[in-house]
PDB file of C-alpha atoms in Angstrom:
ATOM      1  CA  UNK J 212    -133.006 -41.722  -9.383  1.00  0.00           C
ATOM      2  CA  UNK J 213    -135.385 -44.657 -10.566  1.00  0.00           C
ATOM      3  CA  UNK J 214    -138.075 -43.195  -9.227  1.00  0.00           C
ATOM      4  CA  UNK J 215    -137.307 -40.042 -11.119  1.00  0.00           C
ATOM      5  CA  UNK J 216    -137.275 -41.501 -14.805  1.00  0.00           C
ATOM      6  CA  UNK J 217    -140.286 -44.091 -13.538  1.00  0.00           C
ATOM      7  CA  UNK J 218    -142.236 -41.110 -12.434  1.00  0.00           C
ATOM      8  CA  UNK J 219    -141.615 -39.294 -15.873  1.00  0.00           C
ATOM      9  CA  UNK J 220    -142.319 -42.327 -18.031  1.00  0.00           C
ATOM     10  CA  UNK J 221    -145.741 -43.178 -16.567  1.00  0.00           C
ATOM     11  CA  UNK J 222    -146.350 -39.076 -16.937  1.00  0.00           C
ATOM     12  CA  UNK J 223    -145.489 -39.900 -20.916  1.00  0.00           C
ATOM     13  CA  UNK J 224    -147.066 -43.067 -20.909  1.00  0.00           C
ATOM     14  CA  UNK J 225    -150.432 -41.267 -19.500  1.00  0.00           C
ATOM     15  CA  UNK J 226    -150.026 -38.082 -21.673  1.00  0.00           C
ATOM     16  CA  UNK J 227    -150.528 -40.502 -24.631  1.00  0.00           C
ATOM     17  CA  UNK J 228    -153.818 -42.092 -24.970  1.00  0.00           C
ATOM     18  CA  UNK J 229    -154.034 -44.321 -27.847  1.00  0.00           C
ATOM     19  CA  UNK J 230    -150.509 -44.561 -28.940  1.00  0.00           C
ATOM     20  CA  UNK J 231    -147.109 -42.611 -28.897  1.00  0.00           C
ATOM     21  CA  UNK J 232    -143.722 -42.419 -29.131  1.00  0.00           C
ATOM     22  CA  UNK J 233    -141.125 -41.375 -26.293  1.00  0.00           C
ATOM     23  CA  UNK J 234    -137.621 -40.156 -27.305  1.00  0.00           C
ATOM     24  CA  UNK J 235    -134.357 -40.218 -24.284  1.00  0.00           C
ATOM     25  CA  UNK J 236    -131.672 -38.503 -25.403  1.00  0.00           C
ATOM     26  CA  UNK J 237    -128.049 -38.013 -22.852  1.00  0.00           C
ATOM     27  CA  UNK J 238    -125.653 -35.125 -23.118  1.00  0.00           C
ATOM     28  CA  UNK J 239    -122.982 -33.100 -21.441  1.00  0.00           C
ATOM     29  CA  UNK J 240    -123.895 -29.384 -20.568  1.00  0.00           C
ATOM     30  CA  UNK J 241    -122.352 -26.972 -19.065  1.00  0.00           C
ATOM     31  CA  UNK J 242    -124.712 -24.256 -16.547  1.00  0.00           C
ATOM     32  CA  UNK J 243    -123.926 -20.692 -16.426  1.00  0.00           C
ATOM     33  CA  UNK J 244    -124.133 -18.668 -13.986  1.00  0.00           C
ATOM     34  CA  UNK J 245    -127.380 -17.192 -15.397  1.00  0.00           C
ATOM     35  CA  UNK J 246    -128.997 -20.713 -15.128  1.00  0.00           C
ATOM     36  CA  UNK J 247    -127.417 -21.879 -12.137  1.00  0.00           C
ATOM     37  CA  UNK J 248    -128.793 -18.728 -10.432  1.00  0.00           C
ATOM     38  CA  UNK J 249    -132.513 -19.341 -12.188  1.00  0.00           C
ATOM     39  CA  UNK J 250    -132.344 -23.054 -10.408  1.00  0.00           C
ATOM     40  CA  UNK J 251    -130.716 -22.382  -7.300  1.00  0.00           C
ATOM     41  CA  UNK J 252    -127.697 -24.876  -7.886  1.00  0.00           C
ATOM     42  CA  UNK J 253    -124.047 -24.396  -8.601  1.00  0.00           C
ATOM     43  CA  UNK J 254    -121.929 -23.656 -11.598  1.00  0.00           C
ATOM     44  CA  UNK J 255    -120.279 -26.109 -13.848  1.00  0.00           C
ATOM     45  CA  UNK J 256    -120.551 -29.851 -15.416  1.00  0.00           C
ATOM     46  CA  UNK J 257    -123.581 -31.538 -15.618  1.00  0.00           C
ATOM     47  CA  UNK J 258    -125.235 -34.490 -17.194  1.00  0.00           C
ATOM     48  CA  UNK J 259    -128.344 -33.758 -19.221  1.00  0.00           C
ATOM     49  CA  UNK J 260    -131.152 -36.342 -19.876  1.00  0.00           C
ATOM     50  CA  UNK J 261    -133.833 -35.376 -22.337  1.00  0.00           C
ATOM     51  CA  UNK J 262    -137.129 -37.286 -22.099  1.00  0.00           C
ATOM     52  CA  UNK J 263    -139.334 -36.122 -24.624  1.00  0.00           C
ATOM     53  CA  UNK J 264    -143.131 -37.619 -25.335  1.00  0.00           C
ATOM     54  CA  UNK J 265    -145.566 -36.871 -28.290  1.00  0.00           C
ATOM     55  CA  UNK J 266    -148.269 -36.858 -26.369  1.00  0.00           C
ATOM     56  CA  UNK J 267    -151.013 -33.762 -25.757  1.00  0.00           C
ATOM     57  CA  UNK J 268    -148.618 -31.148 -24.249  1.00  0.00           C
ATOM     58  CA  UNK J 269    -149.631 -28.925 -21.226  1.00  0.00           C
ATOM     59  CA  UNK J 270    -150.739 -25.183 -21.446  1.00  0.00           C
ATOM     60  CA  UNK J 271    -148.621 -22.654 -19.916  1.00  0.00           C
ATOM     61  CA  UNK J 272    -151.021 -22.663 -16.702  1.00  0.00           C
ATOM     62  CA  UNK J 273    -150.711 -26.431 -15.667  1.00  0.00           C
ATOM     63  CA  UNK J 274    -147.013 -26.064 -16.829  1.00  0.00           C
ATOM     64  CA  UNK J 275    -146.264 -23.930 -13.728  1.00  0.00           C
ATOM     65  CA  UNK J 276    -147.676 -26.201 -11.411  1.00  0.00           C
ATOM     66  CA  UNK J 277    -146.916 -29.351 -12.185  1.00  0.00           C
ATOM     67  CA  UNK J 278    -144.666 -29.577  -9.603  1.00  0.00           C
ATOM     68  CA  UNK J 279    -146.783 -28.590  -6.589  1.00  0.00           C
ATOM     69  CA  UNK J 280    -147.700 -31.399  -3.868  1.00  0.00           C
ATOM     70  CA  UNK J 281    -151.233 -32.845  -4.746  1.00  0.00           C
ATOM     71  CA  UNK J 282    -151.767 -30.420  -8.398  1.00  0.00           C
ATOM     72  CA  UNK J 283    -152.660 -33.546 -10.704  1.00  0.00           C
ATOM     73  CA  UNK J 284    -154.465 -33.645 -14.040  1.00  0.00           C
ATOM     74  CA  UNK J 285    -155.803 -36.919 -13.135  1.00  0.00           C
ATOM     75  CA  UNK J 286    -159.715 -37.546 -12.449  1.00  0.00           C
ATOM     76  CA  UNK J 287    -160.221 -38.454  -9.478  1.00  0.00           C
ATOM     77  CA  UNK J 288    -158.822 -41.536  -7.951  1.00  0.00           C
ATOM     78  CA  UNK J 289    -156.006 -42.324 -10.256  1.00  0.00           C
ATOM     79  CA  UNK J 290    -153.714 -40.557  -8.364  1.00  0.00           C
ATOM     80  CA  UNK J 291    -152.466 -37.986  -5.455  1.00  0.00           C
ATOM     81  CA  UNK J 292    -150.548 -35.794  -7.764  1.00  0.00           C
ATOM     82  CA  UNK J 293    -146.865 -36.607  -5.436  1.00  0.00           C
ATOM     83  CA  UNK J 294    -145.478 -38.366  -8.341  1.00  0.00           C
ATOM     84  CA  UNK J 295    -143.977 -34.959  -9.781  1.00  0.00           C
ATOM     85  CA  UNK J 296    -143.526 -33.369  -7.259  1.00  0.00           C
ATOM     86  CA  UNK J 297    -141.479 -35.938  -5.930  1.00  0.00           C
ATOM     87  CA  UNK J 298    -139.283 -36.309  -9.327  1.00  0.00           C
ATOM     88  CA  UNK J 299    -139.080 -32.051  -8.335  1.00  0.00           C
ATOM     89  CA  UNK J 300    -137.756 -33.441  -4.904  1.00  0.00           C
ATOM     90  CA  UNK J 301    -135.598 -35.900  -5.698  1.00  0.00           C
ATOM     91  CA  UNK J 302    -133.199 -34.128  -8.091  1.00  0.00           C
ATOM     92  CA  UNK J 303    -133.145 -31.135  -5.746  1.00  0.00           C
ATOM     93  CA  UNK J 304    -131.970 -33.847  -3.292  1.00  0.00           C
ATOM     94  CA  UNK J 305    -129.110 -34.552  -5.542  1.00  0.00           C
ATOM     95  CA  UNK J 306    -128.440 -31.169  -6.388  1.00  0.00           C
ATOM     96  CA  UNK J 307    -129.438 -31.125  -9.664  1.00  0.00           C
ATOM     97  CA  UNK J 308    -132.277 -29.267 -11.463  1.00  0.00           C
ATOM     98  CA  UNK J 309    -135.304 -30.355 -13.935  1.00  0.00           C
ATOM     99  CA  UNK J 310    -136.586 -28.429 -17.089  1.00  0.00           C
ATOM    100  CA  UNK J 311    -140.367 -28.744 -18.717  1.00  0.00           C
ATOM    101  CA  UNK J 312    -140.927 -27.180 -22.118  1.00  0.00           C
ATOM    102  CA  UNK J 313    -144.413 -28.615 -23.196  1.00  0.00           C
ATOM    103  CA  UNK J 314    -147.174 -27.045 -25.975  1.00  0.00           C
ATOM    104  CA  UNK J 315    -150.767 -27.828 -26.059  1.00  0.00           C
ATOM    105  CA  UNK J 316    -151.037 -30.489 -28.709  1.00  0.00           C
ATOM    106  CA  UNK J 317    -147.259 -30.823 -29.432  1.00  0.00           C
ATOM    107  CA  UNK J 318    -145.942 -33.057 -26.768  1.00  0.00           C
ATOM    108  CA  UNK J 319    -144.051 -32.683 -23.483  1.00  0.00           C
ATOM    109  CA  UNK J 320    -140.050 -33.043 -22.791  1.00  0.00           C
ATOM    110  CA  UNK J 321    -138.547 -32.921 -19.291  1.00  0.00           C
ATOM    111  CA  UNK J 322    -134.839 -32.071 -18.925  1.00  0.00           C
ATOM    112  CA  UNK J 323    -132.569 -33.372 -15.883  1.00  0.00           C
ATOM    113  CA  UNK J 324    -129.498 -31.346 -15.291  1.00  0.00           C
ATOM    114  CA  UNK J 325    -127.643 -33.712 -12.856  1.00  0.00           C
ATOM    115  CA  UNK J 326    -123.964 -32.770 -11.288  1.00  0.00           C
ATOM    116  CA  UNK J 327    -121.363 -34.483 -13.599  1.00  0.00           C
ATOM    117  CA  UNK J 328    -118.732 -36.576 -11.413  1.00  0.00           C
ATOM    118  CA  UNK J 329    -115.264 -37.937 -12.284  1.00  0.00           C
ATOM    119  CA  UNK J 330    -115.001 -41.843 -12.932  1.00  0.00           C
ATOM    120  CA  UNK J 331    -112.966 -42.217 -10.389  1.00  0.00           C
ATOM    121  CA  UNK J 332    -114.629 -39.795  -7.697  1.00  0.00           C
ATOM    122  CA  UNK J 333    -118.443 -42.451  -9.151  1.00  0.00           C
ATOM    123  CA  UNK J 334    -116.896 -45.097  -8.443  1.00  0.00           C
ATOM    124  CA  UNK J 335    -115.191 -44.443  -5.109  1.00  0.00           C
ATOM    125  CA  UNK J 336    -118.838 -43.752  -3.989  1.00  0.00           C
ATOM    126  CA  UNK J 337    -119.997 -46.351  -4.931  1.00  0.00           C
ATOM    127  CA  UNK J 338    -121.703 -48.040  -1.842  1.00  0.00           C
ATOM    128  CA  UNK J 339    -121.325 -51.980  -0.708  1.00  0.00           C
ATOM    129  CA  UNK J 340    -124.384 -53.974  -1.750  1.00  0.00           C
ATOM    130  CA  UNK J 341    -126.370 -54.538   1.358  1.00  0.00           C
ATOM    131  CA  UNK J 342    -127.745 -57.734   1.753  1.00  0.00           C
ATOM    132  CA  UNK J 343    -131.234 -58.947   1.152  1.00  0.00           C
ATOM    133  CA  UNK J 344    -133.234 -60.624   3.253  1.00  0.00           C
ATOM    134  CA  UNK J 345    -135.923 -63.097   2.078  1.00  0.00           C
ATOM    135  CA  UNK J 346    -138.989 -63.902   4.028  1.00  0.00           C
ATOM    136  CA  UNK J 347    -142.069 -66.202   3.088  1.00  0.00           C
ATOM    137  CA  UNK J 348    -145.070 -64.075   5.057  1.00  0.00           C
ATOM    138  CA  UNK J 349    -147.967 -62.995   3.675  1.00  0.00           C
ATOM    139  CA  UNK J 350    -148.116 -58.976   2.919  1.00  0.00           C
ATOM    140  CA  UNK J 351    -150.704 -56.532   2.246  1.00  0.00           C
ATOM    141  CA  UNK J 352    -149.926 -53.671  -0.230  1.00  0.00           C
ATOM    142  CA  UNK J 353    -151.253 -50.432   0.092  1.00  0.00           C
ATOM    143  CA  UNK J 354    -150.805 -47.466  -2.432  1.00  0.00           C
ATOM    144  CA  UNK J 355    -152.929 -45.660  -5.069  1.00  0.00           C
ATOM    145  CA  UNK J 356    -150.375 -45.553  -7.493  1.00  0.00           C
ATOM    146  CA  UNK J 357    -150.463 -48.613 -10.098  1.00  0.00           C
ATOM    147  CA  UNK J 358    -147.012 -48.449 -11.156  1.00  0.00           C
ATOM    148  CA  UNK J 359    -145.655 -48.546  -7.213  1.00  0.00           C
ATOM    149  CA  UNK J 360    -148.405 -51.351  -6.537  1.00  0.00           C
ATOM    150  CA  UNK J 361    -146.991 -53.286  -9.824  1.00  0.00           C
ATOM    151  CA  UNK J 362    -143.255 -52.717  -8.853  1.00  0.00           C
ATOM    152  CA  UNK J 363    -143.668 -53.361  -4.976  1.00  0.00           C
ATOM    153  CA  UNK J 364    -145.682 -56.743  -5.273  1.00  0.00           C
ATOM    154  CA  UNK J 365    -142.970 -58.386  -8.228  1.00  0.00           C
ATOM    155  CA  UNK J 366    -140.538 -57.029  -5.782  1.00  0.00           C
ATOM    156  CA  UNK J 367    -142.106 -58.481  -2.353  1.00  0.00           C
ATOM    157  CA  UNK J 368    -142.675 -61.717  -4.509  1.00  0.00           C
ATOM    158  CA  UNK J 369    -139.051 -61.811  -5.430  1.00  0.00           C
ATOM    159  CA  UNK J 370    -138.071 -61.698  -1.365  1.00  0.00           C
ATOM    160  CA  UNK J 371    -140.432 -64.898  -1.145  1.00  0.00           C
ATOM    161  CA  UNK J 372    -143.801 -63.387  -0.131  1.00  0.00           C
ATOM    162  CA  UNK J 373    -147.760 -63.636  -0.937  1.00  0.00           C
ATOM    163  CA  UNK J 374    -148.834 -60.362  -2.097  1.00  0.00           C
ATOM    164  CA  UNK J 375    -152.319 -59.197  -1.787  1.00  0.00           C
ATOM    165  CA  UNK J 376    -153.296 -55.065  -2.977  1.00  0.00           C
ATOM    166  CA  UNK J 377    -155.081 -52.736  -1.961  1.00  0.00           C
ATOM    167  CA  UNK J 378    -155.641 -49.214  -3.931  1.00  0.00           C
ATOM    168  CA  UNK J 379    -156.976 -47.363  -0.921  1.00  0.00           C
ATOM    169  CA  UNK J 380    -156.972 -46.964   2.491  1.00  0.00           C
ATOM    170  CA  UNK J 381    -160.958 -47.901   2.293  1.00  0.00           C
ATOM    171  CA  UNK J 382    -160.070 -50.801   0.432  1.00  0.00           C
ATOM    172  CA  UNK J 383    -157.688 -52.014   2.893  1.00  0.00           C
ATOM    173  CA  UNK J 384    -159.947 -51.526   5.817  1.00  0.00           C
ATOM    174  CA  UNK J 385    -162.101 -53.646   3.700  1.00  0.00           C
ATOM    175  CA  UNK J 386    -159.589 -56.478   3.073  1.00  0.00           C
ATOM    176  CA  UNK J 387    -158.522 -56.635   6.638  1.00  0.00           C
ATOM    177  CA  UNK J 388    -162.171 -56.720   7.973  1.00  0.00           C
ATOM    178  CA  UNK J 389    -163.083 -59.858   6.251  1.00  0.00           C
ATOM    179  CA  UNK J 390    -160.038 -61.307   6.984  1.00  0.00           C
ATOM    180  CA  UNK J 391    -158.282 -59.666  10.059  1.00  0.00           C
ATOM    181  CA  UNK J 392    -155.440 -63.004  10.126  1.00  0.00           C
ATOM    182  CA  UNK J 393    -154.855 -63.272   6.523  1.00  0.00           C
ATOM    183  CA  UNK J 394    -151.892 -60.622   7.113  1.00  0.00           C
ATOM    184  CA  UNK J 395    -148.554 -60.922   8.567  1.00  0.00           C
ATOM    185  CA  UNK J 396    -147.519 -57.280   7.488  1.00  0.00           C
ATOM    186  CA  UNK J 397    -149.585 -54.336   5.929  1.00  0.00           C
ATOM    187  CA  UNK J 398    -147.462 -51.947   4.223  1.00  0.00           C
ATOM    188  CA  UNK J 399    -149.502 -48.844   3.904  1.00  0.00           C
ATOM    189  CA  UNK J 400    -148.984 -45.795   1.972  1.00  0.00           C
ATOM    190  CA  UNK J 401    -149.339 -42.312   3.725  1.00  0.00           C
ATOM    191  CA  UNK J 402    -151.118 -40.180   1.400  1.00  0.00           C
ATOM    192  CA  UNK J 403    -154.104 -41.665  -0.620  1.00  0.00           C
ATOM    193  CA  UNK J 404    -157.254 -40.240  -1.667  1.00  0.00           C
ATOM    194  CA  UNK J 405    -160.744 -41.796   0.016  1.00  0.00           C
ATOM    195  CA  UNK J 406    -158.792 -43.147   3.266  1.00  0.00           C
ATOM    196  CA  UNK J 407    -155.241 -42.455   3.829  1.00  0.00           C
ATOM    197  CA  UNK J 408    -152.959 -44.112   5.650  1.00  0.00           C
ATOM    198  CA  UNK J 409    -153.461 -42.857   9.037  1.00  0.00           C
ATOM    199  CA  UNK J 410    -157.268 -42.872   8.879  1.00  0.00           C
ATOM    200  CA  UNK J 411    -156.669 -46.345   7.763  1.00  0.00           C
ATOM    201  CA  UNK J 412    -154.395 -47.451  10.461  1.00  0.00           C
ATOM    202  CA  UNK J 413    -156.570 -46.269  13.238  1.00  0.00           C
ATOM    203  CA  UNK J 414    -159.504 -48.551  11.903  1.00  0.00           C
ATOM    204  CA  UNK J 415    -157.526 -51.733  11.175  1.00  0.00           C
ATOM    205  CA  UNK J 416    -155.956 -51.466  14.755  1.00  0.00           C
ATOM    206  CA  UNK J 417    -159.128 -51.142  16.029  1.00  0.00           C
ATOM    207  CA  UNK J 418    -160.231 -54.607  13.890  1.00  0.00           C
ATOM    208  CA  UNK J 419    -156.974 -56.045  14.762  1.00  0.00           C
ATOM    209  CA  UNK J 420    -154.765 -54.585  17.697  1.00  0.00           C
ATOM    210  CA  UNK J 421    -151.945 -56.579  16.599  1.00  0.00           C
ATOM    211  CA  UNK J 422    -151.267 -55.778  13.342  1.00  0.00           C
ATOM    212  CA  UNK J 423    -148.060 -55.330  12.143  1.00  0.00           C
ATOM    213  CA  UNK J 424    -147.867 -51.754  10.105  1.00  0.00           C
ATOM    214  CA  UNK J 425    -145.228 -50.123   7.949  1.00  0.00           C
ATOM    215  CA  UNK J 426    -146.306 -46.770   6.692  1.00  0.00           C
ATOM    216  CA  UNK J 427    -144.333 -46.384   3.699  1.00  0.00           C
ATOM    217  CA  UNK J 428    -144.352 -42.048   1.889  1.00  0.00           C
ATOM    218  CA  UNK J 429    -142.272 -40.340  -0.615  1.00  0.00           C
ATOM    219  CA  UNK J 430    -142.046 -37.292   1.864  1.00  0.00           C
ATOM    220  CA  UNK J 431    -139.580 -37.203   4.563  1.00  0.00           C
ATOM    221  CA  UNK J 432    -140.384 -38.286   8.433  1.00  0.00           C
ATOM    222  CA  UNK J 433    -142.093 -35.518   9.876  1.00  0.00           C
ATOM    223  CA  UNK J 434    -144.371 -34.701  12.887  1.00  0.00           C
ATOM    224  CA  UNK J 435    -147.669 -36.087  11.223  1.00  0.00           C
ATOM    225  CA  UNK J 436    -145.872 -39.148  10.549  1.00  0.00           C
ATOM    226  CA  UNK J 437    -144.445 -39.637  13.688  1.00  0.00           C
ATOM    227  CA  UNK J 438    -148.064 -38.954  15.171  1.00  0.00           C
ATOM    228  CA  UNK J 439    -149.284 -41.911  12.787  1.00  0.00           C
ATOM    229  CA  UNK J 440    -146.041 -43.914  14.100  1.00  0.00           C
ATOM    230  CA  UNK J 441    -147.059 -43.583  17.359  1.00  0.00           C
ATOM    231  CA  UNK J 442    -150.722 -44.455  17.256  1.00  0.00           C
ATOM    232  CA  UNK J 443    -149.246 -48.133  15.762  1.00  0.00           C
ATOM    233  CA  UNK J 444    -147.571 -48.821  12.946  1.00  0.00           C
ATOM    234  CA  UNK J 445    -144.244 -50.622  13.667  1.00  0.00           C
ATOM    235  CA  UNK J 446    -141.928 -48.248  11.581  1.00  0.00           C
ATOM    236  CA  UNK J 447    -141.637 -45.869   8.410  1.00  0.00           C
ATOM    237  CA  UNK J 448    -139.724 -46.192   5.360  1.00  0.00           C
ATOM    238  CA  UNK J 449    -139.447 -43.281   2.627  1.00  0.00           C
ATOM    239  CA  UNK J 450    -139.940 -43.641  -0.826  1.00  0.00           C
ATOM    240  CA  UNK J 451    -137.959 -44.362  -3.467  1.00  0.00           C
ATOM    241  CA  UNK J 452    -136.270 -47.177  -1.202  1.00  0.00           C
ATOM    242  CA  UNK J 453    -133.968 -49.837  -1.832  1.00  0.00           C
ATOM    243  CA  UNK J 454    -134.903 -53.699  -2.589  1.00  0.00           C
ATOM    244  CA  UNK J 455    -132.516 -54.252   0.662  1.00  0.00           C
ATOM    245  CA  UNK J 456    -133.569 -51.432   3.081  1.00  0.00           C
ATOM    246  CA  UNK J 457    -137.029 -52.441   2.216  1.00  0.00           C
ATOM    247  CA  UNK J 458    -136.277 -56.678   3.203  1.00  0.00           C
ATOM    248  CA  UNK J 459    -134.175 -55.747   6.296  1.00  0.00           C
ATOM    249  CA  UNK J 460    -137.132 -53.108   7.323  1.00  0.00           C
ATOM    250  CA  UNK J 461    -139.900 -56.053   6.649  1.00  0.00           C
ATOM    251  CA  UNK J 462    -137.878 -58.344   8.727  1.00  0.00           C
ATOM    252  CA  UNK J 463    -137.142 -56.151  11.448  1.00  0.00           C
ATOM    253  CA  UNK J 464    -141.052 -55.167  12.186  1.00  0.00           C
ATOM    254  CA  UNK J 465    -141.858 -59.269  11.371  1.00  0.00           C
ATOM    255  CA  UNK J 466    -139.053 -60.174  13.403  1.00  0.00           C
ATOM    256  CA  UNK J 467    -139.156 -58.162  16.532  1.00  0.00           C
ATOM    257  CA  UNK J 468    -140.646 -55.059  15.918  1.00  0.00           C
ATOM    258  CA  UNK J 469    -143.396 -53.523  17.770  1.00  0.00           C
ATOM    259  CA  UNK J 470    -147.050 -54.695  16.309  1.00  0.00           C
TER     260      UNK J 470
END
């Protein structure tokens, strides 16, 4: 659910130019059966959380779409337009629904409706912390979103290694051509505009057969990732991960996986 609220916040933070204010606000709601059946999800308790931004709204038209893979409002090269989309997938996942109410020139909020749970049923499901694995290799990131390439290199430093970026698929071919040894893992996003990532890992296996590859998308494993699997990288993580499945997955293609 990070991922969710990060996604919304940078869509805030962008709707703003200049400056801003952004307003959270957390309540208990109950959907009717006249919602529930709008939204496709059950009846009953649910947590609300209210993000609400001042910035320059959305007509009715991009309102609708929003939420469709690759519809952005971006120019071009800031961005793929799968950060909504996958906040739209996400809470789905979770079984929960999300609200827009936006005005041209009067600011944007977006509603979560997420399934309430008993204390004691949270914290029964609460998981066991996995355990994080620290390396000291040298790693280059690949992803055209800022925010992911600003959260994934603090995190990758915090596990111990060197973090070079790389906004593009181009501008990793690039990287990698000057310097085909300078990496001991590329972690390479799927879905990028210029080059993405399987264009991208076709070339740098061709500059460097042995390069250790983990394609890294906020969509599911599916055939056209298992065809980019298959032509070399050494495995596939989907986004939002965890801090620990992404150190045990770095380790395992380092380690022993296949290059």
């Amino acid at each position: 659910m990070e991922q969710v609220f990060v996604n919304i916040f940078i869509n805030a933070w962008q709707s703003m130019p200049g400056e801003g204010k952004v307003y959270i606000e957390t309540d208990n709601s109950t959907v009717t059966e006249k919602v529930a059946s709008a939204h496709g999800v059950a009846t009953g308790e649910y947590v609300k959380i209210s993000i609400t931004d001042t910035g320059v709204g959305m007509d009715e038209a991009t309102r609708e779409r929003i939420f469709e893979p690759f519809f952005t409002t971006k120019e071009m090269g800031r961005g793929t337009g799968l950060g909504l989309a996958s906040v739209y997938g996400i809470i789905k996942n979770h079984d929960g629904f999300i609200d827009v109410k936006s005005e041209k020139g009067r600011g944007t909020t977006f509603t979560v409706y997420l399934p309430a749970v008993s204390l004691e049923m949270a914290v029964k499901e609460i998981p066991e912390r996995g355990k994080i694995v620290m390396g000291t290799e040298t790693i280059l990131l690949v992803d055209d979103e800022d925010m992911i390439l600003g959260v994934g290199s603090e995190t990758l430093k915090k596990l111990g290694y060197t973090v070079i970026i790389a906004r593009n698929g181009k501008e990793a071919v690039d990287i990698v051509r000057d310097a085909p040894d300078r990496f001991d893992l590329i972690i390479l996003d799927m879905i990028m505009p210029e080059m993405g990532g399987g264009e991208a890992l076709k070339i740098i296996k061709s500059i460097k057969p042995d390069a250790k590859i983990l394609l890294a998308s906020g969509y599911s494993l599916h055939a056209t990732a298992n065809e980019i699997i298959n032509e070399g990288s050494g495995g596939f993580i989907q986004k939002p991960f965890s801090i620990e499945d992404l150190s045990k997955k770095i380790r395992e293609i380092l380690t022993d996986g296949p290059s």
